GROMACS .gro file of C-alpha atoms in nm:
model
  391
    1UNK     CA    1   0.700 -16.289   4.534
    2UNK     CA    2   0.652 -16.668   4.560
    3UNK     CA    3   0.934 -16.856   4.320
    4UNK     CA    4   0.660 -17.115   4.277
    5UNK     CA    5   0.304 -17.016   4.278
    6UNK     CA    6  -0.003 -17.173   4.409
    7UNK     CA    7  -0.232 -17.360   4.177
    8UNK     CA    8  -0.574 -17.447   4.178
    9UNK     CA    9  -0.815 -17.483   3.924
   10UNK     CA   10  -1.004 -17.213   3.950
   11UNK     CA   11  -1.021 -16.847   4.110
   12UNK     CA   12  -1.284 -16.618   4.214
   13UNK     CA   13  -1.194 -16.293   4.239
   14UNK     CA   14  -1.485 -16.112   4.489
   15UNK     CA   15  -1.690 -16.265   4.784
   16UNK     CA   16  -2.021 -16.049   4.651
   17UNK     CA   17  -2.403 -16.207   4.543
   18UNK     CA   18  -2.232 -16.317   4.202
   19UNK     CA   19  -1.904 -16.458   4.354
   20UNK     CA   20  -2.085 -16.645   4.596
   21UNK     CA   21  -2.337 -16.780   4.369
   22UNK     CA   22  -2.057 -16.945   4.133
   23UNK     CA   23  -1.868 -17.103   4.478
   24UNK     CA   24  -2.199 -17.252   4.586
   25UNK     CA   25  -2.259 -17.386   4.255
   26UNK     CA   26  -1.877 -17.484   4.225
   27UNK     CA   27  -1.895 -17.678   4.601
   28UNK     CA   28  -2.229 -17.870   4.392
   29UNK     CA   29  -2.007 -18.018   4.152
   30UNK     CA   30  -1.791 -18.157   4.436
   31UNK     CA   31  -1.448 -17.870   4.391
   32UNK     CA   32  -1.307 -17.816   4.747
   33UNK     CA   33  -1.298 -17.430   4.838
   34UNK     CA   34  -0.896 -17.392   4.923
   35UNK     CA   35  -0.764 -17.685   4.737
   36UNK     CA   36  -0.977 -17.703   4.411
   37UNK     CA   37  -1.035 -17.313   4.384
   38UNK     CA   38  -0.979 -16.992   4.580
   39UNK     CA   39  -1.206 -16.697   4.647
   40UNK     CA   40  -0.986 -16.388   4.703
   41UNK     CA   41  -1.168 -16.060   4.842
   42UNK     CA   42  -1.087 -15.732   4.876
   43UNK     CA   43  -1.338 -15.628   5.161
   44UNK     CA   44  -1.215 -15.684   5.557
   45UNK     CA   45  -1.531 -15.905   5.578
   46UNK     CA   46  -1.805 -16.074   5.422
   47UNK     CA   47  -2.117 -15.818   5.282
   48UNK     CA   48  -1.993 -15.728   4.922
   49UNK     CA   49  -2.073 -15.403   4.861
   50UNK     CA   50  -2.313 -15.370   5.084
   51UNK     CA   51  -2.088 -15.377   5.393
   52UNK     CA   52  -1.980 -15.000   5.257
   53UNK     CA   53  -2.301 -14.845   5.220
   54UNK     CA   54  -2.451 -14.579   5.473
   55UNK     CA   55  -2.604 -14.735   5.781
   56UNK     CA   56  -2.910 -14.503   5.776
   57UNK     CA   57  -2.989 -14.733   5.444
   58UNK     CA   58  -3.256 -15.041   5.506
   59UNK     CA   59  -3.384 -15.320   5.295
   60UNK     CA   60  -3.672 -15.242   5.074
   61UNK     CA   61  -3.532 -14.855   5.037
   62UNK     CA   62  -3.288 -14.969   4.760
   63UNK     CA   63  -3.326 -15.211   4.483
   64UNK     CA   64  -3.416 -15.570   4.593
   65UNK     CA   65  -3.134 -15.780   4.743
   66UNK     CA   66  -3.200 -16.146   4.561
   67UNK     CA   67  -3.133 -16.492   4.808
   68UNK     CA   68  -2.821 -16.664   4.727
   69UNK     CA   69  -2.896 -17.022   4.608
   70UNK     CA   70  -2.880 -17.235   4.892
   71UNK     CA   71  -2.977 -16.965   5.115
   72UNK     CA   72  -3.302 -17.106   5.195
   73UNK     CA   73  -3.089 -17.437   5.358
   74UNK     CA   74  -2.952 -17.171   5.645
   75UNK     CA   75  -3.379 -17.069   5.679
   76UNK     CA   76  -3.228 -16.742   5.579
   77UNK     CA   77  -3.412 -16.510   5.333
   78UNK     CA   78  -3.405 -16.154   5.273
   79UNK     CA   79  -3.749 -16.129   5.192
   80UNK     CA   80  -3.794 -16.244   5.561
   81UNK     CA   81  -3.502 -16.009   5.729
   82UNK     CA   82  -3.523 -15.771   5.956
   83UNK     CA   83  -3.587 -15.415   5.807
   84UNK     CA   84  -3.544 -15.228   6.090
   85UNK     CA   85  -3.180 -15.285   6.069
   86UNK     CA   86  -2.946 -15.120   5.868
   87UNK     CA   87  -2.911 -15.349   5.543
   88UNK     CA   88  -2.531 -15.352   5.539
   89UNK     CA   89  -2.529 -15.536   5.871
   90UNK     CA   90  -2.772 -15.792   5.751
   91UNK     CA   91  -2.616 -15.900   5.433
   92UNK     CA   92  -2.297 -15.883   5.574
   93UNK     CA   93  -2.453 -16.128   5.836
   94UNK     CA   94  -2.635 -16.373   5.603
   95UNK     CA   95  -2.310 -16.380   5.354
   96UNK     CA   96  -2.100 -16.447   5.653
   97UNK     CA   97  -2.292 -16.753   5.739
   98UNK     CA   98  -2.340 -16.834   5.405
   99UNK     CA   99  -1.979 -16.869   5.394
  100UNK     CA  100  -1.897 -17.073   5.669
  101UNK     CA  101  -2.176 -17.309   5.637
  102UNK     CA  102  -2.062 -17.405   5.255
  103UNK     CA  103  -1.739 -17.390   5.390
  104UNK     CA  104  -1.627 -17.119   5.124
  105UNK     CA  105  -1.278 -17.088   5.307
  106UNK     CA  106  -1.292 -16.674   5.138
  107UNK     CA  107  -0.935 -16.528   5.166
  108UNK     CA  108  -0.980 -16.196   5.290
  109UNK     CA  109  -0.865 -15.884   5.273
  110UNK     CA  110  -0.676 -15.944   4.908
  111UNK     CA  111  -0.644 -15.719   4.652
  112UNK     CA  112  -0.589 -15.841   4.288
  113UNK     CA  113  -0.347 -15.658   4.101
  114UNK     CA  114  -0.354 -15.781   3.785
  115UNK     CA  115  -0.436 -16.094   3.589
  116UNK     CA  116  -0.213 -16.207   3.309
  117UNK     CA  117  -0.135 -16.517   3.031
  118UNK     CA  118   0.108 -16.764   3.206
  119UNK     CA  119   0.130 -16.992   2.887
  120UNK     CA  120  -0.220 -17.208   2.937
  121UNK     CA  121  -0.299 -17.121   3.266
  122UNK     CA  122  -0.344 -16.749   3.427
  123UNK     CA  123  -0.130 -16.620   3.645
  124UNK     CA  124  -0.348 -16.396   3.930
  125UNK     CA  125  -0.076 -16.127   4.144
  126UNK     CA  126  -0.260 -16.006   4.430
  127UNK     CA  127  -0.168 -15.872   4.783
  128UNK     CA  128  -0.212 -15.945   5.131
  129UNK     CA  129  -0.405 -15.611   5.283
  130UNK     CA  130  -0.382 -15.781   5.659
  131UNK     CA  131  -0.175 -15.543   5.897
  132UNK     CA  132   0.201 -15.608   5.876
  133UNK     CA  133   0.489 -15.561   6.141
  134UNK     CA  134   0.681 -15.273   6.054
  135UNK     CA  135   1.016 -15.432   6.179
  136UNK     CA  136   0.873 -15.794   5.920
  137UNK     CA  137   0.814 -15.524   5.613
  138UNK     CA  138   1.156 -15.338   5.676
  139UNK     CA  139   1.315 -15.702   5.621
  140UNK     CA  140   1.168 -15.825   5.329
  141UNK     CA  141   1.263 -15.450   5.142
  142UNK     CA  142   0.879 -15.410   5.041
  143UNK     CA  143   0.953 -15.068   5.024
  144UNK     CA  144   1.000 -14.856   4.695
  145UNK     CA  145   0.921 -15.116   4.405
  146UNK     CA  146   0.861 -14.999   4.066
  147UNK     CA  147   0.491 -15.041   3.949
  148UNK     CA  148   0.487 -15.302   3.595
  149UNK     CA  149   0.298 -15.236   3.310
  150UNK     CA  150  -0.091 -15.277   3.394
  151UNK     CA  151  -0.077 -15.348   3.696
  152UNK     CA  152  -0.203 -15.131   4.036
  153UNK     CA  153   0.085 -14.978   4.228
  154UNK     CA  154   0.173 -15.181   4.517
  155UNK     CA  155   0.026 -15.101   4.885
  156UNK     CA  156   0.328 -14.984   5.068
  157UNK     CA  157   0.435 -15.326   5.286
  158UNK     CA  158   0.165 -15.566   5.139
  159UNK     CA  159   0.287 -15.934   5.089
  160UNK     CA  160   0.283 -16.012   4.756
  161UNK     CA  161   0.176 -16.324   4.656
  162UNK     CA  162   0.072 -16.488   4.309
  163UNK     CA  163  -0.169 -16.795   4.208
  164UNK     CA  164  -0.172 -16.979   3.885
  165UNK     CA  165  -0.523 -17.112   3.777
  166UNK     CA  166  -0.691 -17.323   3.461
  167UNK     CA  167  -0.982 -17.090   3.519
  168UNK     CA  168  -1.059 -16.715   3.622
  169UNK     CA  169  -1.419 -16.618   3.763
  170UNK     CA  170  -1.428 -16.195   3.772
  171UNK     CA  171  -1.746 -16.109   4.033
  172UNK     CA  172  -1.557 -15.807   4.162
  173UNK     CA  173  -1.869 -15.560   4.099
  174UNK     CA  174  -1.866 -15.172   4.027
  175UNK     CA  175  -1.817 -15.034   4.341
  176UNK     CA  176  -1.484 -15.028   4.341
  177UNK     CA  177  -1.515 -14.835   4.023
  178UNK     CA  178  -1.757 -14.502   4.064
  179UNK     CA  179  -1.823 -14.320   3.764
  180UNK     CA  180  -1.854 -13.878   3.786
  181UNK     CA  181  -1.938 -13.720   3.451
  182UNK     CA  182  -1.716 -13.413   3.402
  183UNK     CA  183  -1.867 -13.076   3.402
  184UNK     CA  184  -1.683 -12.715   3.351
  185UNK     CA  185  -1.566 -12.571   3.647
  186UNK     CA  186  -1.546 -12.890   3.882
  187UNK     CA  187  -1.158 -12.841   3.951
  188UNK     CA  188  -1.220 -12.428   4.072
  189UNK     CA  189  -1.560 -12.537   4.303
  190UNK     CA  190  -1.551 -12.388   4.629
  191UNK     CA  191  -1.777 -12.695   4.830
  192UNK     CA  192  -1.711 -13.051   4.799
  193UNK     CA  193  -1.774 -13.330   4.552
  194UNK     CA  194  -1.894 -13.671   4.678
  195UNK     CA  195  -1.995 -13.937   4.513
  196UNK     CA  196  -2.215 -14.241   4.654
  197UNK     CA  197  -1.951 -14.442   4.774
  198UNK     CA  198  -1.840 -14.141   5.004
  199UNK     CA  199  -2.189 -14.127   5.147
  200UNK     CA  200  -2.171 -14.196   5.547
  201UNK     CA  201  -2.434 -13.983   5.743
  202UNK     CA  202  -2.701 -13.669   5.635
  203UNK     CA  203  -2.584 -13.522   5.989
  204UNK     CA  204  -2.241 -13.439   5.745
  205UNK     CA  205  -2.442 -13.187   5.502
  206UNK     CA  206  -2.617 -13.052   5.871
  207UNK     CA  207  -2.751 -12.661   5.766
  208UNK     CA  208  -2.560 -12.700   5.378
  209UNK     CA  209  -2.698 -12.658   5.091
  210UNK     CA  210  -2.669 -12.960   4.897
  211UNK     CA  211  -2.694 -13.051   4.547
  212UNK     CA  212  -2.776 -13.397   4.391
  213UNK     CA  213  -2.687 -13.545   4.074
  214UNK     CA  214  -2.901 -13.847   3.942
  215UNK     CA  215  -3.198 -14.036   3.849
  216UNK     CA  216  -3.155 -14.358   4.015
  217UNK     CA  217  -3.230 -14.460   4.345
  218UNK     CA  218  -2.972 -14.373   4.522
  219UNK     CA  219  -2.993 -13.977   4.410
  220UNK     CA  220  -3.410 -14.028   4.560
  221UNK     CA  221  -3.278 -14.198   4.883
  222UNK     CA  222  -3.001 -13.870   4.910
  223UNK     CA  223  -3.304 -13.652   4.857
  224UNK     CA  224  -3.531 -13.792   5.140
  225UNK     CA  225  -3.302 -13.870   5.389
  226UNK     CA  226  -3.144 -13.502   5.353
  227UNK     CA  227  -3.490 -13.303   5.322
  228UNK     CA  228  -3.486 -13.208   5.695
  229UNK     CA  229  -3.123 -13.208   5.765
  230UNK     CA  230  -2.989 -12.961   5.473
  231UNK     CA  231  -3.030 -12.598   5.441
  232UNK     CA  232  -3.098 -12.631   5.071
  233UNK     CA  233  -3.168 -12.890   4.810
  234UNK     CA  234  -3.175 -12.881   4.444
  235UNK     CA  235  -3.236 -13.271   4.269
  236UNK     CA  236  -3.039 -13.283   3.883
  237UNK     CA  237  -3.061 -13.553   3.664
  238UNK     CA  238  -2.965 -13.575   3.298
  239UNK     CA  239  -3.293 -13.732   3.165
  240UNK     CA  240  -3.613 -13.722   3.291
  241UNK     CA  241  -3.733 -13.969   3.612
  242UNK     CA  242  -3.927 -14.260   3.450
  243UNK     CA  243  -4.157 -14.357   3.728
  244UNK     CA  244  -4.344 -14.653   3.741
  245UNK     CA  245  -4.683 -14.658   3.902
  246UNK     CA  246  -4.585 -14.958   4.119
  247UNK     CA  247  -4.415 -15.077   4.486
  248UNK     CA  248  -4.130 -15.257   4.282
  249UNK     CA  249  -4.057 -15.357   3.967
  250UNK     CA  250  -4.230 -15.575   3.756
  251UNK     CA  251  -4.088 -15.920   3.594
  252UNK     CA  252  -4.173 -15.679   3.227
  253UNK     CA  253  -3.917 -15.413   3.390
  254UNK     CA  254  -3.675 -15.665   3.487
  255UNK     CA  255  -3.697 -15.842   3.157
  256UNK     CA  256  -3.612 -15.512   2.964
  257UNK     CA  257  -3.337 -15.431   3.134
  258UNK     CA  258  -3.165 -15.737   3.142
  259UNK     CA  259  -3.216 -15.765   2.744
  260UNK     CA  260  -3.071 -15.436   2.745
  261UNK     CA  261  -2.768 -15.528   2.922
  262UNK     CA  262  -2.768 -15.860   2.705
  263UNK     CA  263  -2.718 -15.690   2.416
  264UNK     CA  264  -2.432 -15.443   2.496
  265UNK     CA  265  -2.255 -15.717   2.652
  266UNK     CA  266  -2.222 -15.919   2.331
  267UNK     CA  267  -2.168 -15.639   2.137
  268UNK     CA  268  -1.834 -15.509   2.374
  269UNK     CA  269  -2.038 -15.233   2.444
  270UNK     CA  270  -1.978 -14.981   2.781
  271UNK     CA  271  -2.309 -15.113   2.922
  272UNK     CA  272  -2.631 -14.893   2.958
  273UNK     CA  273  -2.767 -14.779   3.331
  274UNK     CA  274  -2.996 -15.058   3.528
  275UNK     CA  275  -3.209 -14.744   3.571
  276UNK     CA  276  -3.304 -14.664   3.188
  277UNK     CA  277  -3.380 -15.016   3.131
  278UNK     CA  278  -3.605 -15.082   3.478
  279UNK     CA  279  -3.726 -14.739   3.565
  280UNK     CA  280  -3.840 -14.628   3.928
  281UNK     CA  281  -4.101 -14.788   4.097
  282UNK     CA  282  -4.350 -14.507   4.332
  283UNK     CA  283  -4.271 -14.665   4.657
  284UNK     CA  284  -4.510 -14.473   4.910
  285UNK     CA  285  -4.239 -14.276   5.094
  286UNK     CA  286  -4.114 -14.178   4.725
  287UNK     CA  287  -4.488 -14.055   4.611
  288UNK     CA  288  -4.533 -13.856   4.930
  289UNK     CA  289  -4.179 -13.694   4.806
  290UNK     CA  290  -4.325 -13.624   4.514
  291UNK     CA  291  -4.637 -13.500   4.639
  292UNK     CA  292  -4.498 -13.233   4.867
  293UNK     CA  293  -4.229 -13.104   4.615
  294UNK     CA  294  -3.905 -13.255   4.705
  295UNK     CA  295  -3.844 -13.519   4.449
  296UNK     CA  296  -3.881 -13.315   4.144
  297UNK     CA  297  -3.568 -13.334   3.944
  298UNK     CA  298  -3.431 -13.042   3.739
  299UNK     CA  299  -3.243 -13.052   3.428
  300UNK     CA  300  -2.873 -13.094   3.421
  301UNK     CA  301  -2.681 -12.776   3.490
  302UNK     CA  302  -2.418 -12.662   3.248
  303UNK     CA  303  -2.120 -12.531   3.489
  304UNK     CA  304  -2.048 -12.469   3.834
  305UNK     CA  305  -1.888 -12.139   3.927
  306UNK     CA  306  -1.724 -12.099   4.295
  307UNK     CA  307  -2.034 -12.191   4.520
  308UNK     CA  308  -2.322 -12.252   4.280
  309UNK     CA  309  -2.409 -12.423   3.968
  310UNK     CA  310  -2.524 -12.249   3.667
  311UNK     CA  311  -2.779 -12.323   3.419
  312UNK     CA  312  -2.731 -12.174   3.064
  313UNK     CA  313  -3.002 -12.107   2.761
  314UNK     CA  314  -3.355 -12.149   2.897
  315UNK     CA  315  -3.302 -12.288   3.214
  316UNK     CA  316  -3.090 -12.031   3.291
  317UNK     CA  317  -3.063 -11.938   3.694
  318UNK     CA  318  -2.834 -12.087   3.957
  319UNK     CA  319  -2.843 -12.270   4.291
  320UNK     CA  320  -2.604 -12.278   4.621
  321UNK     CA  321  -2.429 -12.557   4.663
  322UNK     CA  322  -2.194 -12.614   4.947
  323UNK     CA  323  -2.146 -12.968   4.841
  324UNK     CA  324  -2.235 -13.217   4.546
  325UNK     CA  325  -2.342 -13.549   4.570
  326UNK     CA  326  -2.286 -13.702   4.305
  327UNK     CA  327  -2.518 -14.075   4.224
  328UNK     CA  328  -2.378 -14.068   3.860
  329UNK     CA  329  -2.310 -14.469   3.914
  330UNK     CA  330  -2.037 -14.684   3.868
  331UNK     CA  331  -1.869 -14.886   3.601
  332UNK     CA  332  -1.767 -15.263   3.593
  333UNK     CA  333  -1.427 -15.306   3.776
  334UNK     CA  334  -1.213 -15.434   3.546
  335UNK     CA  335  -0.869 -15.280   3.561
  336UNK     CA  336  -0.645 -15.601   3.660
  337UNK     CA  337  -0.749 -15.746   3.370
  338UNK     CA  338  -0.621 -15.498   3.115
  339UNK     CA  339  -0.311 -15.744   3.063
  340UNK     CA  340  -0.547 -15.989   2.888
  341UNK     CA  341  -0.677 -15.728   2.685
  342UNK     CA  342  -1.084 -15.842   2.689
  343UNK     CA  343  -1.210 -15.444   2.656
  344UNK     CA  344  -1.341 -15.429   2.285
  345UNK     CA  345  -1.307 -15.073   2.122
  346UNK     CA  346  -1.649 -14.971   2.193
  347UNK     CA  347  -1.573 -14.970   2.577
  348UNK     CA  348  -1.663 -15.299   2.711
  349UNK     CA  349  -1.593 -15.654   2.726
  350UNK     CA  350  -1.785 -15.921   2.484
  351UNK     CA  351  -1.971 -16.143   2.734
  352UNK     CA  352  -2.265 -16.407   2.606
  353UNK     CA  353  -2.374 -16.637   2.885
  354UNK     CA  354  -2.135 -16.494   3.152
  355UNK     CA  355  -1.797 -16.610   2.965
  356UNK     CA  356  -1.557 -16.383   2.756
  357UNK     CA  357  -1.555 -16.402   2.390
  358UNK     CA  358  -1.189 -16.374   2.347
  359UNK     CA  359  -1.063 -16.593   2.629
  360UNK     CA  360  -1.310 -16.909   2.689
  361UNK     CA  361  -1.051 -16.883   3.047
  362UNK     CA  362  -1.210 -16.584   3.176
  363UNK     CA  363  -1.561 -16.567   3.322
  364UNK     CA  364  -1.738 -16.260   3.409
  365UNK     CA  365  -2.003 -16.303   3.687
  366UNK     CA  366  -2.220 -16.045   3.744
  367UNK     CA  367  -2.151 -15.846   3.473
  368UNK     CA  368  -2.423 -15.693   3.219
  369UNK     CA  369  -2.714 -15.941   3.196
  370UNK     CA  370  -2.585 -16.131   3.586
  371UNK     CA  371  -2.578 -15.798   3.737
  372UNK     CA  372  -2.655 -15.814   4.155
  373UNK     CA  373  -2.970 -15.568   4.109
  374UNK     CA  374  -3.110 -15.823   3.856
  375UNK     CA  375  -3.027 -16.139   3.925
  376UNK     CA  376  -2.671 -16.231   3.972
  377UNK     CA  377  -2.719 -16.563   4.114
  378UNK     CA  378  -2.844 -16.678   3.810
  379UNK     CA  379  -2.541 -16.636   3.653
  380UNK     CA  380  -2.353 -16.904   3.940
  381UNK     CA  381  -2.502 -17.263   3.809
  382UNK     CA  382  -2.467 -17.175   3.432
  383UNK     CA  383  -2.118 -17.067   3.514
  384UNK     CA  384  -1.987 -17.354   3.733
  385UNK     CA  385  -2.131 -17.579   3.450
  386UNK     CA  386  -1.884 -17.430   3.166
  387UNK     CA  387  -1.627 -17.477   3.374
  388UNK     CA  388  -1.674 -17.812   3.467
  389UNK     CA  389  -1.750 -17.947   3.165
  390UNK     CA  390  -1.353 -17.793   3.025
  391UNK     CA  391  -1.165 -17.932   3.344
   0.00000   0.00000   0.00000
């Protein structure tokens, strides 16, 4: 550890649409990336999320991926880009040049372990995830340190380094954080359990039969893109599809679900699915699904039992399944923060206009109301202002 830590003003923790966003807004008001605040990422390179995600998956087949502000100065847009390309590859293009034209100086890959009260100021632990000498790691003794309270256990041979900031921006995301619902009988199930983040190629469920849990997009994308690939498929979801007779959503759609994430937000409430709150829009590849059978969802099973799953009461019957994929979601990453202790009782944090209730420190871009599916960037400008107007 460093005796004397780095300190800056303020740190972003994640290089995704809502990180980004407050580091534009940030260089606006004149703060030098590197000297005035620090971006710390996790990922190997720029892309957010989106750098993970299966490279069968295009623009327009998911939910809308919103400019960055500023954008538009590169004569980038992804309204404009190139759909016959896999979509990680383009964002992770545009955010890379996003970066190096505003001069974001990202340091990449580090992994924030924790986040904790340093009298006024924070005190951020992270590690360096670049590739270390073994003979450099053997003489610094990185090996077989003791884990402290709240924080992740170490990666075997990562420096460990600390910065002390005035001011914390969280835009690490959910995918970090996948959520699977428990079910009887997962531990004893003969196939294998995915969930989206695991998701690389259909050619890996080749002649399977394949189940799907979920009623957002990504469950409908699973469905399409394994209908000629899989030897069976059977489409679960816990409530009924809302479709929306539409090609995208509609600034109504939009509206309600950003009220609805609003409102749990303020309340420290585990925040509701985008999905109940927006619905999904008919694109024409999804109607023709619909048409010919395929994207029909069936009601939650109740078990699964060595190779199938089982439905119980009237929908009683079963189905193969050689694997699971389950698009159940994710939740809010938020586990090196427990040593501030922001997480209310009811399961989340209290957020109203992207700062925490409890800590005026701590900022939370991209959560609830600023989430990346609707609208993070908006969160950036009103974000950058509070802090500049307390430094």
């Amino acid at each position: 550890m460093n005796t004397s830590p780095e300190r800056v003003k303020v740190v972003v923790i994640g290089a995704g649409q809502a990180g980004l966003s407050v580091a534009y807004y940030l260089r606006r008001f004149e703060l030098v990336a590197g000297q005035d605040f620090v971006m710390l990422d996790r990922a190997p390179g720029p892309g957010g999320a989106w750098q993970h995600r299966w490279s069968s998956l295009r623009l327009g087949t998911a939910h809308r991926v919103n400019d960055l502000p500023g954008l538009a100065e590169l004569g980038l847009s992804f309204d404009t880009a190139d759909r016959a390309l896999p979509a990680k590859d383009v964002v992770a293009d545009y955010y890379g040049r996003f970066e190096e034209h505003f001069d974001l100086q990202v340091r990449r890959p580090m992994n924030v372990r924790s986040v904790s009260n340093e009298g006024v100021d924070l005190l951020v632990r992270y590690e360096d995830l670049s590739p270390q000498p073994v003979e450099e790691l053997k003489t610094r003794g990185l090996f077989g340190r003791r884990r402290k309270t709240f924080e992740a256990p170490q990666t075997v041979g990562a420096p460990q380094l600390e910065l002390s900031t005035q001011f914390l921006v969280n835009a690490t995301g959910t995918w970090g954080s996948p959520f699977v619902p428990f079910y009887p009988g997962m531990g004893e199930f003969a196939g294998r359990h995915l969930h989206t983040s695991d998701f690389s190629s259909a050619e890996d469920f080749r002649d399977q039969h394949v189940v799907v849990v979920g009623g957002g997009t990504s469950a409908i994308g699973f469905m399409l893109e394994l209908e000629d690939v899989a030897a069976g498929l059977t489409w679960v979801s816990r409530r009924p599809i809302d479709w929306i007779d539409r090609q995208e959503l509609d600034l109504e759609g939009a509206s309600a679900a950003v009220a609805m994430q609003d409102e749990a937000a303020r309340s420290g409430r585990a925040l509701p699915s985008i999905v109940s709150g927006t619905g999904v829009p008919k694109s024409r590849r999804i109607a023709a699904g619909i048409e010919r059978g395929l994207l029909v969802a069936r009601p939650m099973f109740d078990r699964i039992e060595g190779d199938r799953i089982v439905w119980d009461g009237e929908q009683q019957g079963t189905a193969r399944a050689d694997a699971i994929i389950w698009a159940t979601g994710f939740r809010p990453e938020l586990r090196h923060l427990a040593p501030l202790k922001l997480r209310e009782k009811a399961g989340g944090v209290m957020v109203g206009q992207g700062a925490a209730w409890s800590d005026p420190r701590v900022f939370l871009a991209g959560y609830g109301p600023q989430a990346s599916t609707i609208g993070a960037s908006r969160a950036g400008r009103m974000i950058a202002r509070q802090i500049m107007a307390m430094l």
